[in-house]
Coordinates of C-alpha atoms in Angstrom, one line a residue:
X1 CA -46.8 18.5 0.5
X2 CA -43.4 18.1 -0.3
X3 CA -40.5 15.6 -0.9
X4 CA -39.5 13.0 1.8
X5 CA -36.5 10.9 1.9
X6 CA -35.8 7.2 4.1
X7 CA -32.4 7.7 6.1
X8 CA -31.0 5.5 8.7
X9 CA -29.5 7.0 11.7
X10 CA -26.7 5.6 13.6
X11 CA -28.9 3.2 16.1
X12 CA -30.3 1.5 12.5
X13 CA -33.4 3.2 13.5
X14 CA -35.5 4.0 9.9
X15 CA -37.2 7.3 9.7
X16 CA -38.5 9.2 7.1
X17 CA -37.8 12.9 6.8
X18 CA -38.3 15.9 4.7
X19 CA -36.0 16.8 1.3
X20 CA -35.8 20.4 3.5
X21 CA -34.1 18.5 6.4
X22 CA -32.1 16.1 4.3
X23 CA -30.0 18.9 2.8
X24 CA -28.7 19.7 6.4
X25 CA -27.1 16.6 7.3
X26 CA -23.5 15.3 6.7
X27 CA -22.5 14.5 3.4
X28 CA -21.9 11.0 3.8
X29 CA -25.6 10.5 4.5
X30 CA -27.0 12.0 1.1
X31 CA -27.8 9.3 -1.1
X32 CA -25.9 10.9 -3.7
X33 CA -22.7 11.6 -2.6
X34 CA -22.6 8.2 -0.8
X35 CA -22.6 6.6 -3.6
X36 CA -19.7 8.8 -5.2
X37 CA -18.1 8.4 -2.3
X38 CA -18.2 4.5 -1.7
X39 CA -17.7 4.4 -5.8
X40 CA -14.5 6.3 -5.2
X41 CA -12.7 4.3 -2.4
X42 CA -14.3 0.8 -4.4
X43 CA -12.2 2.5 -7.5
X44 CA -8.7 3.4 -5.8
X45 CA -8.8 -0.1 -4.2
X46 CA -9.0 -1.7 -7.7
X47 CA -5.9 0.2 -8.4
X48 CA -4.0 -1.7 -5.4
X49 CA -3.7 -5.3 -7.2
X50 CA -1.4 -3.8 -10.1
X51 CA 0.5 -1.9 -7.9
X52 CA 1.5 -4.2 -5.3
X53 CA 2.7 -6.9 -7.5
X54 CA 4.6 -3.6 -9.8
X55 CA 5.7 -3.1 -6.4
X56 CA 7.2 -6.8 -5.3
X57 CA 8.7 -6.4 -9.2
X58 CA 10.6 -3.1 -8.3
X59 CA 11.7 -4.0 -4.5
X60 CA 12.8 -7.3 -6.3
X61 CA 10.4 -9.0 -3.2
X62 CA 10.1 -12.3 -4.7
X63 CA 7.3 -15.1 -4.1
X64 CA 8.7 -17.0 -1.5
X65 CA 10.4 -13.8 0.9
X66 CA 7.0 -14.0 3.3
X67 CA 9.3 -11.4 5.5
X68 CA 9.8 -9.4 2.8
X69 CA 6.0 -8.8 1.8
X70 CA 4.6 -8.6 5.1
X71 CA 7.4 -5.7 5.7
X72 CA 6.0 -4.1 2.6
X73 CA 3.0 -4.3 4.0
X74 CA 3.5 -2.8 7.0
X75 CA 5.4 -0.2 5.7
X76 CA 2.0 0.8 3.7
X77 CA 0.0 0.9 6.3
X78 CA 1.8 2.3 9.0
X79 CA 2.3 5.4 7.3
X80 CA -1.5 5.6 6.5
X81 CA -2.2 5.0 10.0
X82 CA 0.4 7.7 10.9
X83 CA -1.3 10.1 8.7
X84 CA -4.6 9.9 9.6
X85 CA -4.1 10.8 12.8
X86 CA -1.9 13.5 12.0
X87 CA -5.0 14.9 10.2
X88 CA -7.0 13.7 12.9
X89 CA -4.5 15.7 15.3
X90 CA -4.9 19.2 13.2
X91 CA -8.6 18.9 12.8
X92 CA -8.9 18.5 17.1
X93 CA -10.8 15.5 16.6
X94 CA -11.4 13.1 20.3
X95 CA -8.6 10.5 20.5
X96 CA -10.4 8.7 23.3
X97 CA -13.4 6.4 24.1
X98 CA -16.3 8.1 23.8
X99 CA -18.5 9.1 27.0
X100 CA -20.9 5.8 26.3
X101 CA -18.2 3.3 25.4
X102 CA -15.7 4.5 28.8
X103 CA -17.8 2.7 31.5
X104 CA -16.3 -0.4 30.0
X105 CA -13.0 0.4 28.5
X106 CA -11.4 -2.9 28.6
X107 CA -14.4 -4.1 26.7
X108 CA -14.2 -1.5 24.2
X109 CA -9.9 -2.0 23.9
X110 CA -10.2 -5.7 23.3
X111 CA -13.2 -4.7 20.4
X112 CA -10.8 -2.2 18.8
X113 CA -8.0 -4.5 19.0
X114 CA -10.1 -7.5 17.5
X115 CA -11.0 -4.8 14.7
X116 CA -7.3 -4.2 14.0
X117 CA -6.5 -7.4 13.7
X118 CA -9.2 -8.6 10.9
X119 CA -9.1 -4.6 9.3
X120 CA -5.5 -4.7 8.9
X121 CA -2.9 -7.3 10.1
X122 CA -4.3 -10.5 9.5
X123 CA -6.7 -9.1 6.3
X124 CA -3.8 -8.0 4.0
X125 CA -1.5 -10.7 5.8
X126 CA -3.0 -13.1 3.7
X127 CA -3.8 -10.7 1.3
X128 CA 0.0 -10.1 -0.1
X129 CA 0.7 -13.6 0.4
X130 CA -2.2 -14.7 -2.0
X131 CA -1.6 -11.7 -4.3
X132 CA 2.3 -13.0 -4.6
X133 CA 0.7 -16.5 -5.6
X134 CA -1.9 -15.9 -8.2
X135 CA -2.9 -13.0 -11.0
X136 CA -3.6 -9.6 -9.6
X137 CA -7.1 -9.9 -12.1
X138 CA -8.3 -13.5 -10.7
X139 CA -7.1 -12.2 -7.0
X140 CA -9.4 -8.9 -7.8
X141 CA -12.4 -11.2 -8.8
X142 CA -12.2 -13.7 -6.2
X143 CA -11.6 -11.2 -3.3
X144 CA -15.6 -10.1 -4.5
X145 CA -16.3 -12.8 -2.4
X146 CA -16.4 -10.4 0.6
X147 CA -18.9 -8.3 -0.6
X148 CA -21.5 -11.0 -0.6
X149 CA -20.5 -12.0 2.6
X150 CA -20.8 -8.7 4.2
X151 CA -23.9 -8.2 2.9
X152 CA -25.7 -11.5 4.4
X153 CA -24.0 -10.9 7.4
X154 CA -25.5 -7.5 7.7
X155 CA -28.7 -8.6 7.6
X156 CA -28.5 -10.8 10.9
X157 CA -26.9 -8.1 12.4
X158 CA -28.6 -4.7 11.5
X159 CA -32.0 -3.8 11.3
X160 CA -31.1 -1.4 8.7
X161 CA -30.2 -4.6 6.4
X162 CA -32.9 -6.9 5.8
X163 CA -32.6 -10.1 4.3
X164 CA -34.9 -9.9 0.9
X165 CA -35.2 -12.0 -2.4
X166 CA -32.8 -9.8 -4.3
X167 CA -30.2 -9.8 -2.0
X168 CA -30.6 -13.8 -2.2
X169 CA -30.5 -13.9 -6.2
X170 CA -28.2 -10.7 -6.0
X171 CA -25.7 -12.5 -4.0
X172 CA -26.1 -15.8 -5.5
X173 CA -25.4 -14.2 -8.6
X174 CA -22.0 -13.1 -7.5
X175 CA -21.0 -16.0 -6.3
X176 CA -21.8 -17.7 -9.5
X177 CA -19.0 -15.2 -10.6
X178 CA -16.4 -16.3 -8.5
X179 CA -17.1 -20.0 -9.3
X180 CA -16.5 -18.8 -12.8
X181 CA -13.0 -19.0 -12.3
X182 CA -12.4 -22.1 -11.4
X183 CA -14.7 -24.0 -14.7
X184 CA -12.0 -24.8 -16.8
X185 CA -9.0 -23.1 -18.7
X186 CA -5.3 -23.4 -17.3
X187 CA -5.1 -20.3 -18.6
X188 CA -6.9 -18.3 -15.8
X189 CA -5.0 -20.7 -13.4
X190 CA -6.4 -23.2 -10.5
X191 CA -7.3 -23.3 -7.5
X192 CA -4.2 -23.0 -4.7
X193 CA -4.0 -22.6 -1.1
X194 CA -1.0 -19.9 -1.1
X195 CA -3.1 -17.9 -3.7
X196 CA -6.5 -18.5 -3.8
X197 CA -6.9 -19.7 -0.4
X198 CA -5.3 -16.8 1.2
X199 CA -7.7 -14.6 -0.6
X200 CA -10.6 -16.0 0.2
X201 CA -9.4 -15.9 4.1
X202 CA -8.5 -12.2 3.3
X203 CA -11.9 -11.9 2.0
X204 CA -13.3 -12.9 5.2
X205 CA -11.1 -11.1 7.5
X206 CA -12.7 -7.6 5.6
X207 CA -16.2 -8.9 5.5
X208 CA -15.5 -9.2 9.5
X209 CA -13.9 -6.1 9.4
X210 CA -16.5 -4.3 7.9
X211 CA -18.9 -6.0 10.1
X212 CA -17.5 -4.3 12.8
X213 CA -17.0 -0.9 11.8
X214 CA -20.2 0.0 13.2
X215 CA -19.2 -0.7 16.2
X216 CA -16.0 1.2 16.3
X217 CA -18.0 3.9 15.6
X218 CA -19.6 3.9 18.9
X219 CA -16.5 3.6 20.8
X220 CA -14.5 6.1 18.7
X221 CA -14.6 8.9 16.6
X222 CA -14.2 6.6 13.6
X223 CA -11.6 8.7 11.6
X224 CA -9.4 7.9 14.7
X225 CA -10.3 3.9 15.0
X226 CA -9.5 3.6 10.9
X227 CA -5.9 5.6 12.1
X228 CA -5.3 3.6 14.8
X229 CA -6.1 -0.1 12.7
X230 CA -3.9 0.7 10.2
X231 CA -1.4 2.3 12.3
X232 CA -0.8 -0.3 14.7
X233 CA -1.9 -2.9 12.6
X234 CA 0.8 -1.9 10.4
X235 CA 3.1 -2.1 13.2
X236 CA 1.9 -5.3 14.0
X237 CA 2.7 -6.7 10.2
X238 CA 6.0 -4.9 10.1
X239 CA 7.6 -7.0 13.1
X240 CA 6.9 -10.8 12.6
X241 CA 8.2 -9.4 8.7
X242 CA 11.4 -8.0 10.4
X243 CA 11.7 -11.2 12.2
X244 CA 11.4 -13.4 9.5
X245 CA 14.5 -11.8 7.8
X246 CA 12.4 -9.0 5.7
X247 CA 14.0 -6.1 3.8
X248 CA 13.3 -4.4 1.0
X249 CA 16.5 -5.4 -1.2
X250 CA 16.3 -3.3 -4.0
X251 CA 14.7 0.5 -3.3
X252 CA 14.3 2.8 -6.4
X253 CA 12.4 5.6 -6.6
X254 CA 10.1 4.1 -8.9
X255 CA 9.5 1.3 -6.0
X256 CA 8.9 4.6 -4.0
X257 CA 6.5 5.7 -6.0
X258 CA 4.5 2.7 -6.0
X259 CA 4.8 2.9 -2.3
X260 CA 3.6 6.0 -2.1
X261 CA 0.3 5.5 -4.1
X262 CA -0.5 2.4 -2.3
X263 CA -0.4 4.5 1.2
X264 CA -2.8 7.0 -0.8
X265 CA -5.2 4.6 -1.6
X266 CA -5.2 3.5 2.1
X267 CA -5.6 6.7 3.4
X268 CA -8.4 8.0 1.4
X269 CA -10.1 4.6 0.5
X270 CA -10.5 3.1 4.5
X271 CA -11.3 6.9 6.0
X272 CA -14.5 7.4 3.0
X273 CA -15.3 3.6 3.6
X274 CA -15.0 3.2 7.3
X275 CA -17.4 6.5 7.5
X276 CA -19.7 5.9 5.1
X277 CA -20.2 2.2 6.9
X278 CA -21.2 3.7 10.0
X279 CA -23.8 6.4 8.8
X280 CA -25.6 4.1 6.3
X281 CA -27.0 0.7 5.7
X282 CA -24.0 -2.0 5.6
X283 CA -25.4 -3.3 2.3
X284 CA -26.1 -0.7 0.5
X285 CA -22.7 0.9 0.8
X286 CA -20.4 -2.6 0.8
X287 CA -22.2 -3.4 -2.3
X288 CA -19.9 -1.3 -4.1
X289 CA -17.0 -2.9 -3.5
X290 CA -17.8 -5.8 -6.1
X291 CA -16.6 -2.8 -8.9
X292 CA -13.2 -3.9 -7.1
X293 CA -12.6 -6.6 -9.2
X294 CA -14.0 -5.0 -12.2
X295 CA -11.2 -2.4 -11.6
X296 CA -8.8 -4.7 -10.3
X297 CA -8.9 -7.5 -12.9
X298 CA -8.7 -4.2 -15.9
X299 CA -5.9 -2.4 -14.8
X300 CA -3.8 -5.7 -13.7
X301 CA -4.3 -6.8 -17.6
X302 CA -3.2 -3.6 -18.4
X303 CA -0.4 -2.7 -16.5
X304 CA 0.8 -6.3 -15.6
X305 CA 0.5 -7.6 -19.3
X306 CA -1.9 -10.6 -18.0
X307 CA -3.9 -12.4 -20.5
X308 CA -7.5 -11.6 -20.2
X309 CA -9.4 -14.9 -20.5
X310 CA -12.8 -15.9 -21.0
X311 CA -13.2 -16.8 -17.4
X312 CA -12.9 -13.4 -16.5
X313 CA -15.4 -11.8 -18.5
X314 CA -17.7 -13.9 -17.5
X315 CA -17.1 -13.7 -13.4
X316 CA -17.0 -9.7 -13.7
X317 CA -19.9 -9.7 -15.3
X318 CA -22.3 -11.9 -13.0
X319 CA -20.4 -10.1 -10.0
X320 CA -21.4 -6.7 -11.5
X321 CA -24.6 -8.2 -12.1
X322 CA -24.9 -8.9 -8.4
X323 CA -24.4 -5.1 -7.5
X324 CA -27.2 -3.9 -9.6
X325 CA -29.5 -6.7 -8.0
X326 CA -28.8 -5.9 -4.1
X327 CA -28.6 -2.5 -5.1
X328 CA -32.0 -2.0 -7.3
X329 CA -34.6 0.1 -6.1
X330 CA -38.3 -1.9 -5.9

């Protein structure tokens, strides 16, 4: 007799395994640390609303310079991308496809490219531009919205993720948060298309993202794929900003300082995501992302000086709610 333990491996396949065995594998598999691990990337990415908008404040990058943010932007996570794969470099990881994924390259190119695309460029595209337009704290609470999404689309895509009742009630819960916004009170703001709007669409660029992670894992060693989405989706934000007349007009080294901890929190929150995604169920790890705007929506009223309304309260609550539902055990 003895303990057993339910893992997942990386075909979604469900076995069940003893304690003895469990100890072996990689750390991003035990229960445990997975959940540090996703509550540690879900708590540095709360930290990005305050920062950005301290950021726009100290680069003087003001609400309509479009160029301006998406150069910011870029900037970001270029250097992440750059970094990762310096690591990547030193560590002698493979840089290309692997042996499954090379009988159809183009396939796998055009996968990695779409995942670029929705991880990075057109994901915080919209993000910065809706940031810019509304409060980091209502931004942090209605970007939960891809949390929900991720998780429902999960189940019609991995075995690993099956639709139940709590992840029905769970989600329906969190989106009861979001909508909690929007009730009344001009003091939370209203709905607009430049803010809210953009979120939401940045919302469903990461649930897509996320989606396909998986995937990327398959076709690359995923410390490299999250390198080369943020490097060349960086790239990618960094020209059409260049284009549109984008600088950074005032550099300090307090702006350089913000800079610097936004491309930490890209570096170490993607590379613990991106990995735990792959060696887990999707739900069960993106779930813990709805602490974002828990996170987010706290340290904007503290650092930005926002008003804390009822609104809020109520919205982080039910989305917290909605964790502890999807995430509850029988």
């Amino acid at each position: 007799m003895g303990m057993y333990c339910i893992i997942y491996n990386k075909s979604n396949e469900r076995r069940i395994i003893h304690y003895n065995d469990m100890t072996n594998r990689s750390i991003f598999q035990r229960p445990v640390w997975a959940a540090v691990l996703a509550f540690t990337a879900a708590f540095l990415w709360g930290w990005a609303y305050p920062l950005i908008k301290l950021g726009f404040a100290e680069f003087e990058i003001t609400t309509e310079m479009t160029g301006s943010k998406m150069l910011f932007a870029g900037i970001r996570f270029f250097i992440s991308g750059i970094i990762i794969l310096a690591v990547a470099r030193m560590t002698h990881r493979q840089f290309g496809l692997k042996e499954e994924a090379r009988d159809r390259a183009w396939g796998s190119a055009l996968f990695l490219l779409a995942f670029t695309l929705l991880n990075t460029t057109l994901h915080y595209a919209c993000f910065y531009i809706g940031l810019s337009h509304s409060q980091g704290s209502r931004a942090a609470i209605l970007n939960s919205l891809s949390v929900f999404v991720l998780v429902l689309l999960a189940c019609l895509f991995f075995k690993s993720d099956r639709l139940t009742l709590r992840k029905v009630i769970g989600c329906s819960v969190g989106f009861a948060g979001i909508m909690a916004l929007n009730v009344s009170g001009e003091e939370s703001g209203r709905f607009t298309w430049l803010g809210d709007g953009m979120i939401i669409l940045n919302a469903l660029c990461g649930a897509l993202a996320g989606l396909m992670t998986r995937g990327v894992g398959k076709r690359v060693d995923v410390f490299v794929g999250t390198g080369y989405s943020l490097g060349i989706g960086g790239a990618l934000l960094m020209i059409p900003g260049v284009v549109m007349g984008g600088s950074l007009p005032h550099v300090t080294i307090v702006g350089l300082i913000y800079l610097l901890l936004l491309i930490g929190i890209s570096t170490i929150g993607f590379t613990l995501y991106n990995k735990l995604l792959t060696c887990n169920p999707v739900g069960k790890i993106a779930i813990w992302n709805s602490l974002i705007p828990v996170v987010g929506a706290v340290t904007s009223c503290v650092c930005l000086n926002e008003v804390f309304v009822w609104n809020y309260v109520v919205a982080a609550t039910l989305t917290t709610a909605g964790i502890y539902v999807i995430n509850k055990g029988k």
